[in-house]
Short mmCIF file of C-alpha atoms in Angstrom, two decimals:
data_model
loop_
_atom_site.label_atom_id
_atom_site.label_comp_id
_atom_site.label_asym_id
_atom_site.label_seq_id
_atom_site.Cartn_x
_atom_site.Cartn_y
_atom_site.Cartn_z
CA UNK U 858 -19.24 4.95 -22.34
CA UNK U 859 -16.43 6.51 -20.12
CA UNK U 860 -12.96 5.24 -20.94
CA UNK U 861 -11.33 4.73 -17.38
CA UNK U 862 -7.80 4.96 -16.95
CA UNK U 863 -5.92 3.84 -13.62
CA UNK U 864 -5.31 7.09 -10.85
CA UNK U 865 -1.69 6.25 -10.15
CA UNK U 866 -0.61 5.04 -13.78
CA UNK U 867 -1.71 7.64 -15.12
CA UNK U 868 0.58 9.96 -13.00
CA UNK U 869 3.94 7.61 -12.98
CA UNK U 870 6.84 10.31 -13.86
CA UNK U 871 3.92 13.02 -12.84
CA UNK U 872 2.95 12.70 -9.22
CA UNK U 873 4.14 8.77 -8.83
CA UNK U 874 7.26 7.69 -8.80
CA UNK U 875 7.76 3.60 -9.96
CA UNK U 876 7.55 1.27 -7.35
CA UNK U 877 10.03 -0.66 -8.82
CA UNK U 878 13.63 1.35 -9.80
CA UNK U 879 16.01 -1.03 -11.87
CA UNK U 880 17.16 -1.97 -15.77
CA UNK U 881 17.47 -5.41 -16.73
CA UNK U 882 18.16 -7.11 -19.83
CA UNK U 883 15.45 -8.79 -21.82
CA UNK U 884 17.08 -12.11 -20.32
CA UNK U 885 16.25 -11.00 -16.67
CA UNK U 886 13.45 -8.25 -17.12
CA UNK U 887 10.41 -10.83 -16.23
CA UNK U 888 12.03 -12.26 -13.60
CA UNK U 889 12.80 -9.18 -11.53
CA UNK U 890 8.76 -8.05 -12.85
CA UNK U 891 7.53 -11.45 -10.86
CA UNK U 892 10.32 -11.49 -7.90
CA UNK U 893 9.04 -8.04 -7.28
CA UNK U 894 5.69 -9.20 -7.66
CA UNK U 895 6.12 -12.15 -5.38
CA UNK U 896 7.77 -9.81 -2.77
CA UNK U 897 5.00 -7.33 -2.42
CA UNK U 898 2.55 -10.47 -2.38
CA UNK U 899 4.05 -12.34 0.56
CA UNK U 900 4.85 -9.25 2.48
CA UNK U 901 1.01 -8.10 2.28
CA UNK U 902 0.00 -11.99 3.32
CA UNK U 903 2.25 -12.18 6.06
CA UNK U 904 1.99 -8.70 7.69
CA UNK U 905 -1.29 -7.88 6.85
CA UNK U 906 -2.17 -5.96 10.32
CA UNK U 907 0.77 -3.94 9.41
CA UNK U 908 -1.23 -1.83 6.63
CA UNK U 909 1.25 -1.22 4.07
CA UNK U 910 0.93 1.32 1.93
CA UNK U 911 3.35 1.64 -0.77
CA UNK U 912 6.34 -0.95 -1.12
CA UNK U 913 9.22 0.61 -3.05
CA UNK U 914 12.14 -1.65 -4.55
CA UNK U 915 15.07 -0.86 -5.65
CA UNK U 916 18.16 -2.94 -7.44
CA UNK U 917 21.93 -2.04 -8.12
CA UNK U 918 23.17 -5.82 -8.91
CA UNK U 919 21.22 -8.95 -9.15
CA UNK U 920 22.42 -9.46 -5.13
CA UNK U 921 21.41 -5.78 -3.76
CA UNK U 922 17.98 -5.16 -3.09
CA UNK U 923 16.80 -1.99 -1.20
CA UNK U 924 13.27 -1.97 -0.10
CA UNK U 925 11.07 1.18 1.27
CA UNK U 926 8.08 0.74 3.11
CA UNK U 927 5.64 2.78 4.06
CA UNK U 928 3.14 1.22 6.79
CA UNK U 929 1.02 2.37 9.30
CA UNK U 930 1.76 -0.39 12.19
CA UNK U 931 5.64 -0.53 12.67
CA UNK U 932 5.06 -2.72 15.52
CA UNK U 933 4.33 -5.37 13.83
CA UNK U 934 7.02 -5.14 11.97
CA UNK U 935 10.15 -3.54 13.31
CA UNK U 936 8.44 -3.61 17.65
CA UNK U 937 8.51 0.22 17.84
CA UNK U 938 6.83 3.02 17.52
CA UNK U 939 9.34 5.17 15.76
CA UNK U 940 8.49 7.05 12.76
CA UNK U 941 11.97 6.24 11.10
CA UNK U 942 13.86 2.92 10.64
CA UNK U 943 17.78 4.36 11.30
CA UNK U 944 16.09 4.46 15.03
CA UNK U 945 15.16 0.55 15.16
CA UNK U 946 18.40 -0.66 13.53
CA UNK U 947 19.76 -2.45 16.28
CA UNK U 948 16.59 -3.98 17.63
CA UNK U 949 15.97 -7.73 17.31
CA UNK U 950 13.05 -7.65 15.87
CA UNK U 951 14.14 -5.34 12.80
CA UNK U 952 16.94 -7.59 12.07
CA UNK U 953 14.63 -10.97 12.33
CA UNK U 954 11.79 -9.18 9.91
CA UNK U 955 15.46 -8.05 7.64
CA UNK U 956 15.87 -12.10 7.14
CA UNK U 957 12.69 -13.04 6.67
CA UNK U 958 12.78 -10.88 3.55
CA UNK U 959 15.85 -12.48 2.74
CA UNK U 960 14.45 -15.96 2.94
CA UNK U 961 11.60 -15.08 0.90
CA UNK U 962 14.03 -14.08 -2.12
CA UNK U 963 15.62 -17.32 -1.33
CA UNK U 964 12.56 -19.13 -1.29
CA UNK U 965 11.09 -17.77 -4.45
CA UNK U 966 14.82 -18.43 -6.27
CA UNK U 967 14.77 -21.97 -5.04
CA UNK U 968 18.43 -21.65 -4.33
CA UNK U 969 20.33 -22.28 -0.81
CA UNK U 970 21.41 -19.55 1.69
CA UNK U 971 23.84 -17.09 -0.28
CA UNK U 972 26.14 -14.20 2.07
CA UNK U 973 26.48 -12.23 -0.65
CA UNK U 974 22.37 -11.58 -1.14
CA UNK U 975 22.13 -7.72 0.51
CA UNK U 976 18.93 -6.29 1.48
CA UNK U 977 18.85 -3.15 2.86
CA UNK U 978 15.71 -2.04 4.24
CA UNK U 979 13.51 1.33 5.36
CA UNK U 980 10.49 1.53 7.40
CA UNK U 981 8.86 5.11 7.70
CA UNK U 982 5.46 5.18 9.48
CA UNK U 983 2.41 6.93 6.82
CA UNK U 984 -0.17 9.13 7.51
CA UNK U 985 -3.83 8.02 6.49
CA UNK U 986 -3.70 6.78 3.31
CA UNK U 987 -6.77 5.15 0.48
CA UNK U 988 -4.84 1.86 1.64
CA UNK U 989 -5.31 2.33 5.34
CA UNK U 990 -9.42 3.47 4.39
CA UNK U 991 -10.18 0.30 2.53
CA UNK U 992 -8.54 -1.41 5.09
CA UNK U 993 -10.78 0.21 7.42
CA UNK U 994 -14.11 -0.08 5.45
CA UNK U 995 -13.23 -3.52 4.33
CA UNK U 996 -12.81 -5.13 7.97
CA UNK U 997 -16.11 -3.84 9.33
CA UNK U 998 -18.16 -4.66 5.98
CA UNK U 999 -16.72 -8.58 6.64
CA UNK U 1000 -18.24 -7.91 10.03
CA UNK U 1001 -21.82 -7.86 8.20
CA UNK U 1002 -21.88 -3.45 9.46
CA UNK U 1003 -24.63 -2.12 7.13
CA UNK U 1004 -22.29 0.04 4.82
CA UNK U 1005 -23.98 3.51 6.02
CA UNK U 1006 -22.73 2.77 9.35
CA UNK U 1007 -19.35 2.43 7.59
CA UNK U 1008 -19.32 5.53 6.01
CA UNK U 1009 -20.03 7.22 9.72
CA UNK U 1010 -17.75 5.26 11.67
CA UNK U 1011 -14.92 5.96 9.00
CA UNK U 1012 -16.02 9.47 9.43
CA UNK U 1013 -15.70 9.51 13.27
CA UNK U 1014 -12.46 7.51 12.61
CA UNK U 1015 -10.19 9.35 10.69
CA UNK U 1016 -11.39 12.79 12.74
CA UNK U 1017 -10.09 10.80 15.91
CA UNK U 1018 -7.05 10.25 14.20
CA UNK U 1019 -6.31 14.04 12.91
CA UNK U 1020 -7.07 15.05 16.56
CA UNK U 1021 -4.75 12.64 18.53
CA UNK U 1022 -1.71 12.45 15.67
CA UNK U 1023 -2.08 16.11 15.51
CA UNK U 1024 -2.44 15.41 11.12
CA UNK U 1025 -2.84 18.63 8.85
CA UNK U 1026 -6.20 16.63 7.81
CA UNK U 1027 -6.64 13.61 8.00
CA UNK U 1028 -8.85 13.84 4.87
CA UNK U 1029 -6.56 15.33 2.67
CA UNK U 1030 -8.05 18.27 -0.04
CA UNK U 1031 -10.90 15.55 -1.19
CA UNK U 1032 -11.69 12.07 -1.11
CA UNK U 1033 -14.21 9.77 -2.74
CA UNK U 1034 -15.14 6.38 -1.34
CA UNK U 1035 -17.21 3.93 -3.95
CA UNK U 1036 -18.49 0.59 -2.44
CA UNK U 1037 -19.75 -2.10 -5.60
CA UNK U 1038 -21.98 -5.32 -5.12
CA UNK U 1039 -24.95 -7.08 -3.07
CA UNK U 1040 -24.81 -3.84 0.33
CA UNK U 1041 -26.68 -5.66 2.80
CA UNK U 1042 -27.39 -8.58 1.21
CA UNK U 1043 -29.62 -7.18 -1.45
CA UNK U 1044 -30.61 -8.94 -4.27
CA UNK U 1045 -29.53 -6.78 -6.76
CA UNK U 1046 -26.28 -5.64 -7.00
CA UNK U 1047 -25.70 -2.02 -7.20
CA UNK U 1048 -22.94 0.76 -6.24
CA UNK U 1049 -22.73 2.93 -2.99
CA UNK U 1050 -20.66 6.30 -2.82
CA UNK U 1051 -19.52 9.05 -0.60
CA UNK U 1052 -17.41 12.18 -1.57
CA UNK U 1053 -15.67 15.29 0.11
CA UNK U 1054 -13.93 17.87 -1.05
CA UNK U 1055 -12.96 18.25 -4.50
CA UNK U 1056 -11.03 15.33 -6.29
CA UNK U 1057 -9.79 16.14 -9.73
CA UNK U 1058 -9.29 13.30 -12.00
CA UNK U 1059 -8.29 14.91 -14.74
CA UNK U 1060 -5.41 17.34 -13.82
CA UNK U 1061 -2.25 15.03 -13.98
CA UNK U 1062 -0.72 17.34 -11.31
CA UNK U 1063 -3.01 16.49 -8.45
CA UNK U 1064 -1.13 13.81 -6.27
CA UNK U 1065 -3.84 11.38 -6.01
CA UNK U 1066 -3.50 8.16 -3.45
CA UNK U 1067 -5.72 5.26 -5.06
CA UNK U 1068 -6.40 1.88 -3.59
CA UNK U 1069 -8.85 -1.05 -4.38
CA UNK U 1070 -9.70 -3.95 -2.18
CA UNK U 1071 -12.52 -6.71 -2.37
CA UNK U 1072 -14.64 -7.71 0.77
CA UNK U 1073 -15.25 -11.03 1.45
CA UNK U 1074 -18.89 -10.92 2.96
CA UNK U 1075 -21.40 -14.27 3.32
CA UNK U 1076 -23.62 -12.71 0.73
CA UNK U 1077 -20.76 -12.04 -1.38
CA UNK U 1078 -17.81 -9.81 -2.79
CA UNK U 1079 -17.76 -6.17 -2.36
CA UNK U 1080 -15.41 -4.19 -4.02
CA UNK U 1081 -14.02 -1.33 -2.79
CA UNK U 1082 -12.67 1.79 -3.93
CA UNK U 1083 -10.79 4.62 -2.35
CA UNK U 1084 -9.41 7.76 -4.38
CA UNK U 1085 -7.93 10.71 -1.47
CA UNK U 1086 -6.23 13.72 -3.02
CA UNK U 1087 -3.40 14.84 -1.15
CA UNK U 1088 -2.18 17.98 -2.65
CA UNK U 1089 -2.04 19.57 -6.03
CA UNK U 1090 2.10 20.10 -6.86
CA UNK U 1091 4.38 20.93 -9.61
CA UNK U 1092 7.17 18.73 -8.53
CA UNK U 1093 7.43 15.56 -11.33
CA UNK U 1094 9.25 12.54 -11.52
CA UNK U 1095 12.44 11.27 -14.09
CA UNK U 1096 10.73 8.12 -15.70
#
């Protein structure tokens, strides 16, 4: 049998950078792992339309938290259509969706209101990334689409993007697609897959975007894979 390994942990100081960038005693190191954790939970829950797609945190003291995201919707988050946050500063909206963040630390500390908690906070729009596919493939499969009309509407999709956001491609080099479970309510489970281009797993230096995501259909859970390879670079990262 195959021994799998996961795409992106397999590239950390490679092709991926951490997610999370901060040292910690053995005292505190599990509870910034699960404040992180509980962060990038309640942020996907709340703002789900927004289509994150990587949430990068950062920590100089206990008090100083500075989180990147990269989404696809800024409107729902920041109410513009800016590619860059330094532009939305000042709006209401930024600053409300600033303390929310804020009162979810507080929240998940079970402490009062502290001044001294800092969170400073970038929004950058994405291209098309595996996160905004599944996305994508996930909400029409819970709309009972037979999964071959996915694959063509996905298709038609992302070309409609690359033609009206004027994207290198919207594709990337490659990209493989694999849906698992009961397609179409079938009896028997089995697997579905699409691929384009090339997509090489193996070579640590290809900068390959991975997502998974389960569907939540009447006739049961479909999982759902998305592997896109962006480029192939030399650049690495300081673990």
């Amino acid at each position: 049998m195959g021994q799998k390994v996961h795409p992106l942990g397999f590239r950390v100081g490679i092709t991926q950078p951490h997610l999370s960038q901060w040292y910690a005693s053995k005292r505190y190191y599990s509870q910034y792992v699960l404040e992180d954790n509980f962060i990038r939970t309640i942020l996907l829950k709340k703002y789900k339309r927004a289509n994150f797609s990587k949430i990068h945190i950062s920590r100089k003291t206990d008090d100083h938290f500075e989180i990147v995201i990269h989404a696809q919707n800024l409107g729902i988050l920041i109410g513009t259509k800016s590619e860059k946050s330094e532009k939305s500063e000042k709006s209401e909206k930024f600053k409300l969706f600033q303390k929310q963040i804020k009162e979810f630390i507080f929240h998940y500390r079970q402490s009062e209101w502290n001044s001294k908690l800092r969170v400073v906070l970038h929004i950058f729009r994405c291209k098309t990334s595996a996160s905004s596919i599944a996305d994508f493939i996930v909400e029409h499969l819970e709309r009972r689409v037979p999964y071959k009309v996915v694959f063509n509407l996905l298709k038609k999709h992302l070309q409609r993007q690359e033609r009206q956001e004027h994207f290198d491609s919207a594709l990337g080099i490659g990209m493989k697609i694999q849906i698992s479970g009961r397609l179409n309510g079938a009896e028997i489970a089995r697997q579905a897959s699409i691929r384009e281009g090339r997509l090489p797993l193996q070579t640590l230096q290809a900068h390959i975007d991975y997502h998974f995501q389960q569907a939540y259909t009447m006739y049961g859970i479909l999982g759902v894979k998305v592997w896109v390879l962006k480029n192939v670079t030399t650049k690495t990262y300081k673990i």
